[in-house]
Coordinates of C-alpha atoms in Angstrom, one line a residue:
Chain A
M1 CA -22.4 23.0 16.3
S2 CA -21.4 24.0 12.8
P3 CA -20.0 21.3 10.5
L4 CA -16.6 23.1 10.5
T5 CA -16.4 23.0 14.3
I6 CA -17.3 19.3 14.3
G7 CA -14.7 18.8 11.6
A8 CA -12.0 20.4 13.6
L9 CA -13.0 18.3 16.6
L10 CA -13.0 15.1 14.6
C11 CA -9.6 16.0 13.1
A12 CA -8.1 16.6 16.6
T13 CA -9.6 13.4 18.0
T14 CA -8.2 11.4 15.1
I15 CA -4.7 12.8 15.5
I16 CA -4.8 12.2 19.3
I17 CA -5.9 8.6 19.0
L18 CA -3.4 7.9 16.2
A19 CA -0.6 9.4 18.2
T20 CA -1.2 6.9 21.1
G21 CA -0.3 4.1 18.6
V22 CA -3.7 2.7 17.8
P23 CA -3.7 1.1 14.4
V24 CA -4.8 3.4 11.6
A25 CA -7.7 1.2 10.5
F26 CA -9.2 1.0 14.0
T27 CA -8.8 4.7 14.7
L28 CA -10.6 5.7 11.5
A29 CA -13.5 3.3 12.1
L30 CA -13.9 4.2 15.8
V31 CA -13.8 8.0 15.1
G32 CA -16.1 7.6 12.2
V33 CA -18.7 5.6 14.1
G34 CA -18.3 7.6 17.3
F35 CA -18.9 11.0 15.7
L36 CA -21.8 9.6 13.7
M37 CA -23.5 8.3 16.8
I38 CA -22.9 11.5 18.8
F39 CA -24.0 13.9 16.1
D40 CA -26.4 11.8 14.0
G41 CA -28.2 9.8 16.7
A42 CA -27.3 6.4 18.3
S43 CA -29.4 4.5 15.8
S44 CA -26.8 5.1 13.2
I45 CA -24.9 2.1 14.7
D46 CA -27.3 -0.1 12.7
I47 CA -25.7 0.6 9.4
V48 CA -22.1 0.3 10.6
A49 CA -21.5 -3.4 9.9
E50 CA -23.1 -3.4 6.5
T51 CA -21.2 -0.3 5.4
F52 CA -18.0 -1.8 6.6
F53 CA -18.6 -5.0 4.7
A54 CA -19.9 -3.4 1.6
S55 CA -16.9 -1.0 1.4
I56 CA -14.6 -3.9 0.6
S57 CA -16.8 -6.1 -1.4
H58 CA -16.1 -4.4 -4.8
F59 CA -14.6 -6.2 -7.8
T60 CA -12.2 -3.3 -8.4
L61 CA -10.6 -3.9 -5.0
V62 CA -9.7 -7.5 -6.0
S63 CA -6.8 -5.9 -7.9
I64 CA -5.1 -5.0 -4.6
P65 CA -4.5 -8.5 -3.1
M66 CA -3.6 -9.7 -6.7
F67 CA -1.0 -7.0 -7.3
I68 CA 0.4 -7.6 -3.8
L69 CA 0.8 -11.3 -4.4
M70 CA 2.5 -10.5 -7.7
G71 CA 4.9 -8.3 -5.9
S72 CA 5.4 -10.8 -3.2
A73 CA 6.3 -13.5 -5.7
V74 CA 8.9 -11.2 -7.2
A75 CA 10.2 -10.1 -3.8
C76 CA 10.6 -13.7 -2.6
S77 CA 12.6 -14.8 -5.6
P78 CA 16.2 -13.7 -6.3
A79 CA 14.9 -11.6 -9.2
A80 CA 16.5 -8.5 -7.7
K81 CA 19.9 -10.1 -7.9
D82 CA 19.5 -10.9 -11.6
L83 CA 18.0 -7.5 -12.4
Y84 CA 20.9 -5.8 -10.7
E85 CA 23.5 -8.0 -12.4
A86 CA 21.9 -7.5 -15.8
L87 CA 21.9 -3.7 -15.5
D88 CA 25.5 -3.7 -14.1
R89 CA 26.8 -5.9 -16.9
W90 CA 25.1 -3.8 -19.6
L91 CA 26.0 -0.4 -18.2
Y92 CA 29.6 -1.0 -17.0
R93 CA 31.1 1.0 -19.8
V94 CA 28.9 4.1 -19.1
P95 CA 30.5 6.6 -16.8
G96 CA 29.0 6.2 -13.4
G97 CA 27.3 3.1 -14.8
L98 CA 27.1 1.5 -11.4
I99 CA 25.0 4.1 -9.8
I100 CA 22.8 4.3 -12.9
A101 CA 22.4 0.5 -12.8
N102 CA 21.5 0.7 -9.1
L103 CA 18.8 3.4 -9.6
G104 CA 17.5 1.7 -12.7
A105 CA 17.3 -1.6 -10.9
C106 CA 15.4 0.2 -8.1
S107 CA 12.9 1.6 -10.4
V108 CA 12.2 -1.6 -12.2
F109 CA 12.2 -3.8 -9.1
S110 CA 10.0 -1.4 -7.1
A111 CA 7.5 -1.3 -9.9
L112 CA 7.5 -5.1 -10.0
S113 CA 7.4 -5.7 -6.3
G114 CA 5.2 -2.7 -5.4
S115 CA 7.0 -2.4 -2.2
S116 CA 9.4 0.4 -1.3
P117 CA 11.0 -1.3 1.8
A118 CA 11.4 -4.6 -0.1
T119 CA 13.2 -2.8 -2.9
C120 CA 15.6 -1.0 -0.6
A121 CA 16.4 -4.3 1.1
A122 CA 16.7 -6.3 -2.1
I123 CA 18.7 -3.9 -4.2
G124 CA 20.5 -2.3 -1.3
K125 CA 21.9 -5.6 0.0
M126 CA 23.9 -6.0 -3.2
G127 CA 24.2 -2.4 -4.5
I128 CA 25.3 -0.5 -1.4
P129 CA 28.4 -2.7 -0.6
E130 CA 29.3 -2.8 -4.3
M131 CA 29.1 1.0 -4.7
R132 CA 31.1 1.6 -1.5
A133 CA 33.7 -1.0 -2.6
R134 CA 34.1 1.0 -5.8
G135 CA 34.7 4.2 -3.9
Y136 CA 31.3 5.9 -3.9
P137 CA 30.7 7.8 -0.6
A138 CA 28.5 5.9 1.9
S139 CA 26.0 8.8 2.1
L140 CA 25.5 8.8 -1.7
A141 CA 25.2 5.0 -2.0
T142 CA 22.6 4.7 0.7
G143 CA 20.7 7.8 -0.2
A144 CA 20.3 6.7 -3.8
I145 CA 18.9 3.4 -2.8
A146 CA 16.5 4.9 -0.3
A147 CA 15.2 7.3 -2.9
G148 CA 15.2 4.7 -5.7
G149 CA 13.0 2.5 -3.6
T150 CA 10.2 5.1 -3.5
L151 CA 9.8 5.1 -7.3
G152 CA 7.5 2.0 -7.2
I153 CA 4.5 3.9 -5.8
L154 CA 4.6 6.1 -8.9
I155 CA 5.5 3.6 -11.6
P156 CA 2.7 1.2 -12.6
P157 CA 1.4 -1.1 -11.4
S158 CA 1.1 0.9 -8.2
I159 CA -1.1 0.0 -5.2
T160 CA -1.0 3.7 -4.2
M161 CA -2.5 4.7 -7.5
I162 CA -5.2 2.0 -7.2
V163 CA -6.2 3.3 -3.8
Y164 CA -6.3 6.9 -5.1
G165 CA -8.5 5.7 -8.0
I166 CA -10.9 4.0 -5.5
A167 CA -10.9 7.0 -3.1
T168 CA -11.6 9.5 -5.8
E169 CA -13.5 7.3 -8.3
T170 CA -11.1 8.0 -11.1
S171 CA -9.9 5.5 -13.7
I172 CA -7.2 3.2 -12.5
G173 CA -6.0 2.6 -16.1
R174 CA -5.6 6.3 -16.7
L175 CA -3.8 6.8 -13.3
F176 CA -1.3 4.0 -14.1
L177 CA -0.4 5.7 -17.4
A178 CA -0.2 9.1 -15.7
G179 CA 2.6 7.8 -13.5
V180 CA 4.8 6.4 -16.3
I181 CA 6.5 9.5 -17.7
P182 CA 6.8 11.3 -14.3
G183 CA 8.3 8.1 -12.9
M184 CA 10.9 8.0 -15.6
M185 CA 11.6 11.7 -15.2
L186 CA 12.1 11.3 -11.5
T187 CA 14.5 8.3 -12.1
A188 CA 16.4 10.5 -14.6
L189 CA 16.6 13.4 -12.0
F190 CA 17.9 11.0 -9.4
M191 CA 20.5 9.7 -11.8
T192 CA 21.6 13.2 -12.8
W193 CA 22.1 14.2 -9.3
A194 CA 23.9 11.0 -8.4
L195 CA 26.3 11.5 -11.3
Y196 CA 26.8 15.1 -10.7
T197 CA 27.6 14.6 -7.0
A198 CA 29.9 11.7 -7.7
K199 CA 31.8 13.7 -10.3
S200 CA 32.1 16.8 -8.2
N201 CA 33.5 14.8 -5.4
G202 CA 36.4 13.9 -7.7
Y203 CA 35.3 10.3 -8.2
D204 CA 37.2 8.8 -11.1
F205 CA 34.7 6.8 -13.2
S206 CA 37.3 5.1 -15.3
S207 CA 38.4 3.1 -12.2
E208 CA 35.3 1.1 -12.3
A209 CA 36.7 -2.4 -12.9
G210 CA 35.0 -5.4 -14.4
R211 CA 34.8 -6.5 -18.0
Y212 CA 31.9 -8.4 -19.3
S213 CA 31.8 -10.3 -22.5
L214 CA 28.8 -10.4 -24.7
M215 CA 28.0 -13.9 -23.4
D216 CA 28.0 -12.6 -19.8
K217 CA 25.6 -9.9 -20.9
L218 CA 23.3 -12.3 -22.7
N219 CA 23.4 -15.0 -20.1
V220 CA 21.6 -13.0 -17.5
L221 CA 18.7 -11.9 -19.7
P222 CA 16.5 -15.0 -19.8
R223 CA 16.0 -14.8 -16.0
V224 CA 15.1 -11.1 -16.1
I225 CA 13.0 -10.6 -19.2
P226 CA 10.0 -12.8 -18.3
F227 CA 9.2 -10.6 -15.2
V228 CA 9.5 -7.5 -17.3
L229 CA 7.3 -9.1 -19.9
V230 CA 4.6 -9.8 -17.3
I231 CA 4.5 -6.1 -16.3
V232 CA 4.3 -5.1 -20.0
G233 CA 1.7 -7.8 -20.5
V234 CA -0.5 -6.7 -17.6
L235 CA -0.4 -3.1 -18.8
Y236 CA -1.1 -4.2 -22.4
V237 CA -4.2 -6.1 -21.5
L238 CA -5.4 -3.2 -19.4
Y239 CA -5.1 -0.7 -22.1
G240 CA -6.2 -2.9 -25.0
G241 CA -9.5 -2.9 -23.2
I242 CA -9.1 -6.6 -23.0
A243 CA -9.5 -7.0 -19.2
T244 CA -10.3 -5.0 -16.1
P245 CA -7.5 -4.1 -13.6
S246 CA -8.6 -7.0 -11.3
E247 CA -8.4 -9.6 -14.1
A248 CA -5.1 -8.3 -15.4
A249 CA -3.7 -8.3 -11.8
G250 CA -5.0 -11.9 -11.2
V251 CA -3.4 -13.2 -14.3
G252 CA -0.2 -11.2 -13.6
A253 CA 0.0 -12.7 -10.1
M254 CA -0.5 -16.2 -11.5
F255 CA 2.3 -15.7 -14.0
C256 CA 4.7 -14.2 -11.4
V257 CA 4.1 -17.1 -9.1
L258 CA 4.6 -19.6 -11.9
L259 CA 7.8 -17.8 -13.0
S260 CA 9.3 -17.9 -9.6
V261 CA 8.5 -21.6 -9.5
V262 CA 9.8 -22.4 -13.0
I263 CA 12.8 -20.0 -13.2
Y264 CA 13.9 -19.7 -9.6
K265 CA 12.8 -23.2 -8.6
I266 CA 10.9 -22.0 -5.5
R267 CA 9.1 -25.2 -4.9
D268 CA 9.2 -26.0 -1.2
A269 CA 6.0 -25.5 0.6
K270 CA 7.6 -23.3 3.2
R271 CA 8.7 -20.6 0.8
L272 CA 5.5 -20.7 -1.2
W273 CA 3.6 -20.4 2.0
G274 CA 5.8 -17.5 3.0
M275 CA 5.0 -15.8 -0.2
L276 CA 1.3 -16.3 0.2
S277 CA 1.2 -15.3 3.9
A278 CA 3.3 -12.2 3.4
S279 CA 0.8 -11.0 0.7
M280 CA -2.2 -11.9 2.8
K281 CA -0.8 -9.9 5.7
E282 CA -0.2 -6.9 3.6
S283 CA -3.6 -7.0 1.8
V284 CA -5.5 -7.5 5.0
M285 CA -3.7 -4.4 6.5
I286 CA -4.5 -2.2 3.5
L287 CA -8.0 -3.4 2.9
M288 CA -8.9 -3.0 6.6
I289 CA -7.8 0.7 6.3
I290 CA -9.9 1.0 3.1
A291 CA -13.0 -0.4 4.9
A292 CA -12.5 1.8 7.9
S293 CA -11.8 4.9 5.8
E294 CA -15.1 4.3 4.1
L295 CA -16.9 4.7 7.5
F296 CA -14.7 7.7 8.2
S297 CA -15.6 9.5 5.0
F298 CA -19.2 8.4 5.3
T299 CA -19.3 10.3 8.6
L300 CA -17.5 13.3 7.1
S301 CA -20.1 13.7 4.3
S302 CA -23.1 12.7 6.5
L303 CA -22.2 15.5 8.9
Y304 CA -21.5 17.9 5.9
I305 CA -17.9 18.3 6.9
T306 CA -16.5 17.5 3.5
Q307 CA -18.8 19.9 1.8
S308 CA -18.3 22.7 4.3
V309 CA -14.5 22.5 4.1
A310 CA -14.6 22.5 0.3
E311 CA -17.0 25.5 0.2
G312 CA -15.0 27.3 2.9
I313 CA -11.7 27.0 1.0
A314 CA -13.4 27.9 -2.3
G315 CA -14.9 31.0 -0.6
L316 CA -11.4 32.1 0.6
D317 CA -10.7 33.0 -3.0
V318 CA -6.9 32.4 -2.7
N319 CA -4.6 32.1 -5.6
R320 CA -4.7 28.6 -7.0
W321 CA -0.9 28.2 -6.8
V322 CA -0.9 29.3 -3.2
L323 CA -3.7 26.8 -2.6
L324 CA -1.7 24.1 -4.3
G325 CA 1.4 25.0 -2.3
L326 CA -0.6 24.8 1.0
I327 CA -2.0 21.4 0.0
N328 CA 1.4 20.1 -0.9
L329 CA 2.7 21.3 2.5
F330 CA -0.2 19.6 4.2
L331 CA 0.4 16.3 2.3
L332 CA 4.1 16.5 3.0
V333 CA 3.5 16.7 6.7
A334 CA 0.9 14.0 6.7
G335 CA 3.3 11.8 4.8
F336 CA 5.9 12.3 7.4
F337 CA 3.7 10.4 9.9
L338 CA 1.4 8.1 8.0
P339 CA 1.7 5.5 5.3
P340 CA 0.7 6.7 1.8
V341 CA -2.4 4.5 1.6
A342 CA -3.8 6.0 4.8
V343 CA -3.1 9.6 3.8
I344 CA -4.8 9.1 0.4
L345 CA -7.9 7.5 1.9
M346 CA -8.3 10.1 4.6
T347 CA -7.6 13.2 2.6
A348 CA -8.3 12.6 -1.1
P349 CA -12.1 12.7 -0.8
I350 CA -11.8 16.2 0.8
L351 CA -8.9 17.5 -1.3
L352 CA -10.1 16.4 -4.7
P353 CA -13.2 18.7 -5.0
I354 CA -11.0 21.6 -3.8
I355 CA -8.3 20.8 -6.4
Q356 CA -10.8 20.4 -9.2
S357 CA -12.7 23.6 -8.4
A358 CA -9.3 25.4 -8.5
G359 CA -8.9 24.1 -12.1
F360 CA -6.4 21.3 -11.6
D361 CA -6.6 17.9 -13.2
P362 CA -7.4 15.0 -10.9
Y363 CA -4.9 12.7 -12.7
W364 CA -2.2 15.3 -12.5
F365 CA -3.0 15.8 -8.8
A366 CA -2.6 12.0 -8.3
V367 CA 1.0 12.2 -9.5
V368 CA 1.8 15.2 -7.4
F369 CA 0.1 13.5 -4.4
T370 CA 2.1 10.4 -4.9
I371 CA 5.5 12.2 -5.2
N372 CA 4.6 13.9 -1.8
M373 CA 4.1 10.4 -0.4
E374 CA 7.4 9.3 -1.8
I375 CA 9.1 12.1 0.1
G376 CA 7.5 10.9 3.3
L377 CA 9.1 7.5 2.8
I378 CA 12.6 8.9 3.1
T379 CA 12.1 11.6 5.7
P380 CA 12.0 11.1 9.5
P381 CA 10.3 10.3 11.8
V382 CA 8.6 7.5 10.0
G383 CA 10.7 7.2 6.8
L384 CA 10.6 3.4 6.5
N385 CA 13.3 3.2 3.8
L386 CA 15.8 4.9 6.0
Y387 CA 15.4 2.3 8.7
V388 CA 15.5 -0.6 6.2
I389 CA 18.8 0.7 4.9
N390 CA 20.1 1.3 8.4
G391 CA 19.2 -2.3 9.1
I392 CA 21.1 -3.8 6.1
C393 CA 24.2 -1.5 6.4
K394 CA 24.8 -1.4 10.1
D395 CA 28.1 0.5 9.8
V396 CA 26.4 3.5 8.1
S397 CA 24.8 5.8 10.7
L398 CA 21.2 7.1 10.3
P399 CA 22.4 10.8 9.9
T400 CA 24.7 9.7 7.1
I401 CA 21.9 8.0 5.2
L402 CA 19.7 11.1 5.9
K403 CA 22.4 13.4 4.5
G404 CA 22.6 11.2 1.4
S405 CA 18.8 11.1 0.8
Y406 CA 18.2 14.8 1.5
P407 CA 19.3 15.9 -2.0
F408 CA 16.9 13.3 -3.5
V409 CA 14.1 14.9 -1.5
L410 CA 15.0 18.2 -3.3
C411 CA 14.9 16.3 -6.6
M412 CA 11.3 15.2 -5.8
M413 CA 10.3 18.8 -4.9
L414 CA 11.9 20.0 -8.1
A415 CA 9.8 17.3 -10.0
I416 CA 6.6 18.7 -8.4
V417 CA 7.6 22.2 -9.6
I418 CA 8.4 20.9 -13.1
L419 CA 5.0 19.1 -13.2
A420 CA 3.2 22.2 -12.1
V421 CA 4.8 24.2 -14.9
F422 CA 4.3 21.4 -17.5
P423 CA 1.3 19.4 -16.6
E424 CA 1.5 17.8 -20.1
I425 CA 4.3 15.5 -18.8
V426 CA 1.6 13.7 -16.8
L427 CA -1.4 14.1 -19.1
W428 CA 0.1 13.4 -22.5
L429 CA 0.5 9.7 -22.3
P430 CA -3.0 8.9 -20.9
D431 CA -4.6 11.2 -23.4
Y432 CA -2.6 9.7 -26.2
V433 CA -3.3 6.1 -25.3
M434 CA -6.9 6.3 -24.0
G435 CA -8.1 9.5 -25.8
P436 CA -8.9 12.7 -24.0
E437 CA -10.8 12.4 -20.8
I438 CA -14.5 12.7 -21.0
K439 CA -15.6 15.3 -18.5
Chain B
M1 CA -4.6 -19.5 31.6
D2 CA -1.6 -20.4 29.3
F3 CA -3.8 -22.9 27.6
F4 CA -6.5 -20.3 27.0
I5 CA -3.9 -17.9 25.4
Y6 CA -2.4 -20.7 23.4
S7 CA -5.8 -21.8 22.0
I8 CA -6.7 -18.2 21.0
R9 CA -3.3 -17.8 19.2
M10 CA -3.9 -21.1 17.4
L11 CA -7.4 -20.2 16.4
S12 CA -6.2 -16.9 14.9
R13 CA -3.6 -18.8 13.0
A14 CA -6.1 -21.2 11.6
S15 CA -8.3 -18.2 10.6
G16 CA -5.3 -16.7 8.9
L17 CA -4.7 -19.9 7.0
V18 CA -8.2 -19.8 5.7
S19 CA -7.7 -16.2 4.7
A20 CA -4.5 -17.0 2.8
C21 CA -6.3 -19.9 1.1
L22 CA -9.1 -17.6 0.0
V23 CA -6.5 -15.2 -1.6
A24 CA -4.8 -18.1 -3.4
G25 CA -8.2 -19.5 -4.5
S26 CA -9.3 -16.1 -5.8
V27 CA -6.2 -15.9 -8.0
L28 CA -7.1 -19.3 -9.6
V29 CA -10.7 -18.3 -10.0
V30 CA -9.8 -14.9 -11.7
C31 CA -7.6 -16.8 -14.1
Q32 CA -10.3 -19.3 -14.8
M33 CA -12.8 -16.4 -15.3
V34 CA -10.4 -14.8 -17.8
V35 CA -10.1 -18.0 -19.8
V36 CA -13.8 -18.6 -19.8
R37 CA -14.7 -15.1 -20.7
Y38 CA -12.0 -14.1 -23.2
F39 CA -10.9 -17.4 -24.7
L40 CA -14.0 -19.5 -24.7
G41 CA -16.3 -16.5 -25.1
E42 CA -18.8 -17.7 -22.5
S43 CA -20.4 -15.7 -19.8
T44 CA -19.4 -16.2 -16.2
I45 CA -21.9 -16.6 -13.4
W46 CA -20.4 -17.3 -10.0
Q47 CA -16.8 -16.1 -10.5
T48 CA -17.2 -12.4 -9.9
D49 CA -19.2 -13.0 -6.7
F50 CA -16.8 -15.6 -5.5
V51 CA -13.8 -13.5 -5.9
T52 CA -15.4 -10.3 -4.5
Y53 CA -16.9 -11.8 -1.4
G54 CA -14.0 -14.3 -1.0
L55 CA -11.5 -11.5 -0.7
A56 CA -13.8 -9.5 1.6
C57 CA -14.0 -12.6 3.9
S58 CA -10.2 -13.1 3.7
V59 CA -9.8 -9.6 5.1
F60 CA -12.0 -10.2 8.2
L61 CA -10.7 -13.7 8.7
G62 CA -7.1 -12.6 8.3
A63 CA -7.4 -9.6 10.7
P64 CA -6.9 -11.6 14.0
Y65 CA -3.7 -13.3 12.6
V66 CA -2.4 -9.9 11.3
A67 CA -3.1 -8.5 14.8
Q68 CA -1.1 -11.3 16.3
I69 CA 2.0 -10.6 14.3
K70 CA 1.5 -6.8 14.9
G71 CA 0.8 -6.2 11.2
H72 CA -1.9 -3.5 11.5
V73 CA 0.1 -0.4 10.7
N74 CA 0.1 2.4 13.3
V75 CA 1.9 5.6 14.2
D76 CA 4.6 4.6 16.6
L77 CA 6.3 8.0 17.0
L78 CA 5.3 8.5 20.7
T79 CA 5.8 4.9 21.6
M80 CA 9.3 5.0 20.1
Y81 CA 10.4 8.0 22.2
A82 CA 8.4 7.4 25.4
S83 CA 10.1 6.0 28.5
P84 CA 9.2 2.4 29.3
R85 CA 6.7 3.5 31.9
Y86 CA 4.8 5.7 29.5
Q87 CA 5.1 3.0 26.9
R88 CA 3.1 0.8 29.2
V89 CA 0.5 3.5 29.7
L90 CA 0.2 4.0 25.9
A91 CA 0.0 0.2 25.4
Y92 CA -3.0 0.0 27.7
I93 CA -4.7 2.9 25.8
T94 CA -4.1 1.3 22.4
L95 CA -5.3 -2.1 23.7
T96 CA -8.5 -0.5 25.0
F97 CA -9.2 1.2 21.7
A98 CA -8.4 -1.9 19.7
L99 CA -10.6 -4.1 21.9
L100 CA -13.4 -1.5 21.6
F101 CA -13.1 -1.7 17.8
A102 CA -13.1 -5.5 17.7
L103 CA -16.1 -5.6 20.1
L104 CA -18.1 -3.0 18.1
F105 CA -17.8 -5.0 14.9
S106 CA -18.3 -8.4 16.6
Y107 CA -21.6 -7.1 18.0
T108 CA -22.9 -5.3 14.9
G109 CA -21.4 -8.1 12.7
W110 CA -23.5 -10.8 14.5
E111 CA -26.6 -8.6 14.2
L112 CA -26.0 -8.2 10.5
W113 CA -25.4 -11.9 10.0
Y114 CA -28.6 -12.8 11.8
E115 CA -30.6 -10.3 9.7
A116 CA -29.2 -11.8 6.5
W117 CA -29.9 -15.3 7.7
D118 CA -33.4 -14.5 8.9
G119 CA -34.3 -12.4 5.9
G120 CA -32.9 -14.9 3.4
W121 CA -30.8 -12.1 1.7
T122 CA -28.9 -13.1 -1.4
T123 CA -26.5 -11.4 -3.8
E124 CA -27.9 -9.4 -6.7
S125 CA -26.2 -11.6 -9.3
I126 CA -27.8 -14.6 -11.1
W127 CA -25.9 -16.9 -8.8
E128 CA -27.9 -15.6 -5.8
L129 CA -25.4 -16.6 -3.1
P130 CA -27.1 -16.4 0.3
L131 CA -25.4 -13.4 2.0
W132 CA -25.2 -15.0 5.4
I133 CA -22.3 -17.1 4.2
P134 CA -19.9 -14.2 3.4
Y135 CA -21.4 -12.1 6.2
L136 CA -20.4 -14.8 8.7
A137 CA -16.7 -13.9 8.2
L138 CA -17.2 -10.4 9.7
P139 CA -18.5 -11.5 13.2
V140 CA -16.2 -14.6 13.3
G141 CA -13.1 -12.6 12.4
M142 CA -14.0 -9.7 14.7
T143 CA -14.8 -12.1 17.6
L144 CA -11.5 -13.8 17.2
L145 CA -9.8 -10.3 17.0
S146 CA -11.5 -9.4 20.4
L147 CA -10.2 -12.7 21.9
E148 CA -6.7 -11.9 20.4
Y149 CA -6.7 -8.6 22.3
V150 CA -8.1 -10.1 25.5
A151 CA -5.1 -12.5 25.3
D152 CA -2.8 -9.6 24.7
A153 CA -4.3 -7.9 27.8
I154 CA -3.7 -11.0 29.9
C155 CA -0.1 -11.2 28.7
M156 CA 0.4 -7.6 29.5
I157 CA -1.0 -7.8 33.0
T158 CA 0.8 -10.9 34.0
N159 CA 4.0 -10.3 32.1
N160 CA 5.9 -7.0 32.0
D161 CA 7.6 -6.9 28.7
E162 CA 4.8 -7.3 26.2
V163 CA 4.0 -4.2 24.2
P164 CA 1.3 -4.3 21.6
F165 CA 1.9 -2.8 18.1
G166 CA 5.6 -2.8 18.5
T167 CA 7.6 -1.2 15.6
E168 CA 7.8 -3.6 12.8
P169 CA 9.3 -2.5 9.5
G170 CA 8.0 -4.0 6.3
G171 CA 4.5 -2.5 6.2
H172 CA 3.4 -1.6 2.7
S173 CA 4.5 1.7 1.3

């Protein structure tokens, strides 16, 4: 059987097993081991356990549980409330300031917590009722929060980017920087759309009540600034060449836990345990997928599937933009069904050689990849953010939320087009800070 | 039988507790390592190994507990729209695959552990940690995971409303 036929068979088997509801990690490991034993001899079972263990005993991977704990500490504390209040107080004079404050709070909080559903829940619980009370339509209020929650997987520190870096052996520091400007651009696009639609619906900005004195504005800052400083600090030590991502993440996690103990007075054992066990659960889930996908991609390359697919596509000689379009479409569909981490681990090792041979930059592709994954978070059938928002505002129907988030999906697609035309938006900052990439 | 299921659930929880402690311990060790290396300017010996292997162990030891709280992310599209009867069929299929996975890695895991023990394998660092210690986490975790799924199967056969891998929002995204 040719490698391409085996590849097609493997792809079909994976999809069928996944569809029955078997966890992603188990599916990848079983398919990987199964195909290896069938096509490479039963003796290949001997290396399975060692490969599985070795794939997650890397120092770089230590950054994942550390960043998750950091996010968990922030998510367990009432930091979201303070962040939201701070932005609202400072922006109340700006026309449409409330929705800008909401989207801004989403982008900062999702970067801090690293979790899109947690952001939707935390900011949405305060932001959506407030926006609706001040007359914003329900669809816009819920859609904006759903979309805002997705920003965290692009803005550093992002677990999705770390996983991409591990899957493709690219620099995590450079990936983080690559996400900064596109993340801000996307936030700005979201805000522009929100303002435009609020204005075109005849919403009167001047009716936004609430007056805050300078003292009100200053009072809220001491509780917000430390968390933002931790993020800035983590990024600073990373780029100063002072520490590795894992070390920076470890120290960042420690600081965030300490801050939530000192500032938010989370001192009872139950809540601290909740913080720790939530992050343990999440990192176990992600690292199991990473370990399993290592077996999966080991099989792909042992059976020459990766190489054959890459060669086959290179041999097709299609226009690079058509190729990019097709890859985007593929990622979009995969993102509809699977969590970002799983999509990256399963497809990045195959896609990256194709992308590079077509002359695209791997860091630029990381950003495009991530925006595709963001879209998957707010589109059915899996779109987790939609369900989270549906859960916190029970009186808003799912179709209304969907209607509100749909324009934001278009904003993300527009962002991909903008980045395709101006790749410098992604590459300028990493090149400026870390020097041009050595190829 | 109830006692058997109860014991398995408690064992998985204990294993999860160890896993969480390893995560917490690793954070402390990373901080200690940063202080020693960057502020005191000394070299570190055991910290990198401890953190790397500690977290690998935490994954395998945490897996049974995460399975118990249905935390291993899956595609629940079919299960969401299927009728209760087909949901049950799907549940049996998923459980079979999950058990197969757990048994595969229990078996190969114990083999690997024995090889490391018998051959006196150590890590490549100066610390020379005997590898059977971290390797033990794989078979122990996977054996517990198998038991966890056996318990699930028993619950499913005796009780009609148990569905594994139910939808649970809050997975990482």
